[in-house]
Amino acid sequence: MTTSGGVTILQMVNNKIDGNGKLLVVISHLLAILSQIGNKPVALISINGKQRSGKSFLANQFIKYLKFRDEGDTAWLDKNLKSDFEWRDDLERVTSGIQVWHEPLYAKFNGKEIGVIVMDTQGLHDKNTSSQGNSIIFGISVLLSSVFIYNEKHLADDSLQYLQTYLEYAKFATGGKNDGSPTPERLTFQKLIFLMRDFQTGGCKHGYYDDNTCPPDQTKNLKQSIFELSPDMHTEAKDTRSGIENCFEDRGVYAMSSPGLKLPNMAEFKQSKDWEPQFRSSVVDFVTKFFSPEALFASTKRVFGQVVTAEQLKAYVSKWVQLIQETEGTVGSKTIFDTTAEMFYNNKIEESLEEYKTKMKDNLDRHPTGIIPRGSSLLELYRNKLRGRLNGVKEEFYKLNEASIAAEKERQLREKEKIEAKRREEQLKVEARRREEQLKIEAKRREDELERQKAEAKQKTIQNAENYHRQALNDLHVAEGKLQSVIANKKNYRYQVVREEEDRLFGFIPWDTDTYVDWLYDDAQFQQALKAAQAEKQRLQQRANETEQQLNIARNS
Ligand SMILES: Nc1nc2c(ncn2[C@@H]2O[C@H](COP(=O)(O)OP(=O)(O)OP(=O)(O)O)[C@@H](O)[C@H]2O)c(=O)[nH]1
Ligand SMILES: [Mg+2]
């Protein structure tokens, strides 16, 4: 078990920057390391990205390489550090805030030496840190570093979007035109390594890809596949890609193999010989490629395109962190850019004055009387040189200032446009929701009306069917009455007819009616009347059945 080898230079308190100067207190660790490196240039490498993705593990490999690379080949890989950046297999985040390796490390090349500082950072998108907190960690580490490693586990377009969103925030450091050129007019970020862990996708080998480099025998360029713009690409995806490309002078993608199930924190896989061979060679390749003295010398920290010493960087670092802290991360592009430009050109003026003083002293030493001979062009020469230089510096500063004002204006305009577009989008959404509600209400009203009309029509149909049925039953009842009366009046049936006939013929009824009727009774006539009455009853019975059926249909429909 090792104690932590990283010292905290930024600690979030309640996942926010502490307003009581905590940041300044802890930045002193970084300043102390820079002081130790002194007048040498310095390479600052930071590793950022998604939480729990093996950042601290890899940062420890950097340290081992920097400390033990001279022990030959890959011996450094199995060296034990007395203390390391804390790392482990855990569900909760391990690293918090920003940590730097507690001591300065060095790299020598062609007889020169530079300092190397490694920074390990809190993982982005953890569940406790606000987006402002994430942006501050990201902003400070991208601003401080000369090599910015963005660690990702699974590539999806949102990985690029996250990176670009944070860069939008961190772009406060850039000014003037934003075309990615490493001109001194810009405070561009230097090198981006988009590091893809557990890389498995088809057609591309493990290794490093940039615009001009691919792993040996590799034809498809992964960096170009990810970053190249294509005509059918969505505008948002295009903006994301060009946004990232424009922020850095140098960009590349590294595809690293996966350790599989042999996680290097497990006791049985502590020795690198037990790791997955592909993972081991990926780690070795990555570390030696970017941490070789030659690579580090090419990646020393620059401000406005000029290499600065660790000592000079101290003033910039203090100022940047102070600005970010004071504004709780809402610092505008103009502020950081202008402040840096002002410090940069003040340094230049001081350097010129220093040079002037040294040369004049040198001159006076060579003229011990202390009098520069009249007509000597030397004094004039230095005066003019200095004046020319100061004017140049002034002009450059004004130019930069104008450019930064224009850039800030444009940023504000873009910000306004974004807000306006968002407001319009919200308004459209509200209107669409209202229209949808109205349509729903109207459809419901129509549906109810239709239901009501249907119910009314049904009621009417039932009523009609009831009336018809009632009428049919009535008629049937009458027919039944008629039939009964035909049967009951069997004898009398003819009687009435005869009486009526007699009455018509004679004006009176001459016969004893009963006798006469018996005599007159005609069974055939009766049978005919009976049949007719029965047929009528049957017809009406059938009609009543029909109307009953219709009534049932109407009721059940
Ligand atoms: N899948 C995978 N796991 C790895 C890799 N490298 C290391 N690990 C494992 O990932 C786990 C977390 O490692 P850390 O180095 O603590 O991860 P981190 O990104 O620093 O985590 P935070 O500091 O919490 O954001 C450990 O179990 C490591 O063994 C890798 O390349 N791929
Ligand atoms: Mg960590």
mmCIF file of N, CA and C and ligand atoms in Angstrom, residues 52-57 85-88 93-96 120-123, ligand 2:
data_model
loop_
_atom_site.group_PDB
_atom_site.id
_atom_site.type_symbol
_atom_site.label_atom_id
_atom_site.label_comp_id
_atom_site.label_asym_id
_atom_site.label_seq_id
_atom_site.Cartn_x
_atom_site.Cartn_y
_atom_site.Cartn_z
ATOM 1 N N ARG A 52 -13.429 6.907 -13.607
ATOM 2 C CA ARG A 52 -13.250 5.461 -13.505
ATOM 3 C C ARG A 52 -12.800 4.825 -14.825
ATOM 4 N N SER A 53 -11.872 5.507 -15.498
ATOM 5 C CA SER A 53 -11.487 4.965 -16.800
ATOM 6 C C SER A 53 -9.986 4.694 -16.877
ATOM 7 N N GLY A 54 -9.323 4.565 -15.724
ATOM 8 C CA GLY A 54 -7.913 4.177 -15.719
ATOM 9 C C GLY A 54 -6.933 5.328 -15.913
ATOM 10 N N LYS A 55 -7.357 6.559 -15.593
ATOM 11 C CA LYS A 55 -6.460 7.725 -15.781
ATOM 12 C C LYS A 55 -5.281 7.671 -14.816
ATOM 13 N N SER A 56 -5.611 7.468 -13.515
ATOM 14 C CA SER A 56 -4.541 7.518 -12.511
ATOM 15 C C SER A 56 -3.564 6.361 -12.715
ATOM 16 N N PHE A 57 -4.103 5.184 -13.099
ATOM 17 C CA PHE A 57 -3.229 4.047 -13.377
ATOM 18 C C PHE A 57 -2.191 4.433 -14.424
ATOM 19 N N PHE A 85 -0.085 8.062 -7.642
ATOM 20 C CA PHE A 85 -1.400 8.693 -7.740
ATOM 21 C C PHE A 85 -2.389 7.608 -7.322
ATOM 22 N N GLU A 86 -3.261 7.945 -6.417
ATOM 23 C CA GLU A 86 -4.158 6.928 -5.888
ATOM 24 C C GLU A 86 -5.031 6.352 -7.009
ATOM 25 N N TRP A 87 -5.134 5.033 -7.066
ATOM 26 C CA TRP A 87 -5.973 4.399 -8.097
ATOM 27 C C TRP A 87 -6.433 3.046 -7.586
ATOM 28 N N ARG A 88 -7.589 2.618 -7.993
ATOM 29 C CA ARG A 88 -8.074 1.292 -7.578
ATOM 30 C C ARG A 88 -9.350 0.947 -8.335
ATOM 31 N N ARG A 93 -15.805 7.567 -7.304
ATOM 32 C CA ARG A 93 -14.613 8.214 -7.850
ATOM 33 C C ARG A 93 -13.464 8.153 -6.857
ATOM 34 N N VAL A 94 -12.244 8.075 -7.389
ATOM 35 C CA VAL A 94 -11.075 7.960 -6.531
ATOM 36 C C VAL A 94 -10.326 9.296 -6.482
ATOM 37 N N THR A 95 -9.942 9.800 -7.645
ATOM 38 C CA THR A 95 -9.195 11.068 -7.666
ATOM 39 C C THR A 95 -10.174 12.221 -7.507
ATOM 40 N N SER A 96 -9.779 13.215 -6.671
ATOM 41 C CA SER A 96 -10.660 14.384 -6.616
ATOM 42 C C SER A 96 -9.832 15.654 -6.830
ATOM 43 N N ASP A 120 -2.859 14.730 -12.633
ATOM 44 C CA ASP A 120 -3.951 13.749 -12.688
ATOM 45 C C ASP A 120 -5.207 14.476 -12.216
ATOM 46 N N THR A 121 -6.331 14.172 -12.822
ATOM 47 C CA THR A 121 -7.510 14.985 -12.505
ATOM 48 C C THR A 121 -8.707 14.130 -12.136
ATOM 49 N N GLN A 122 -9.633 14.794 -11.488
ATOM 50 C CA GLN A 122 -10.906 14.166 -11.113
ATOM 51 C C GLN A 122 -11.674 13.813 -12.380
ATOM 52 N N GLY A 123 -12.307 12.631 -12.398
ATOM 53 C CA GLY A 123 -13.050 12.209 -13.589
ATOM 54 C C GLY A 123 -14.254 13.101 -13.862
HETATM 55 MG MG MG B 2 -8.074 8.764 -10.741
#
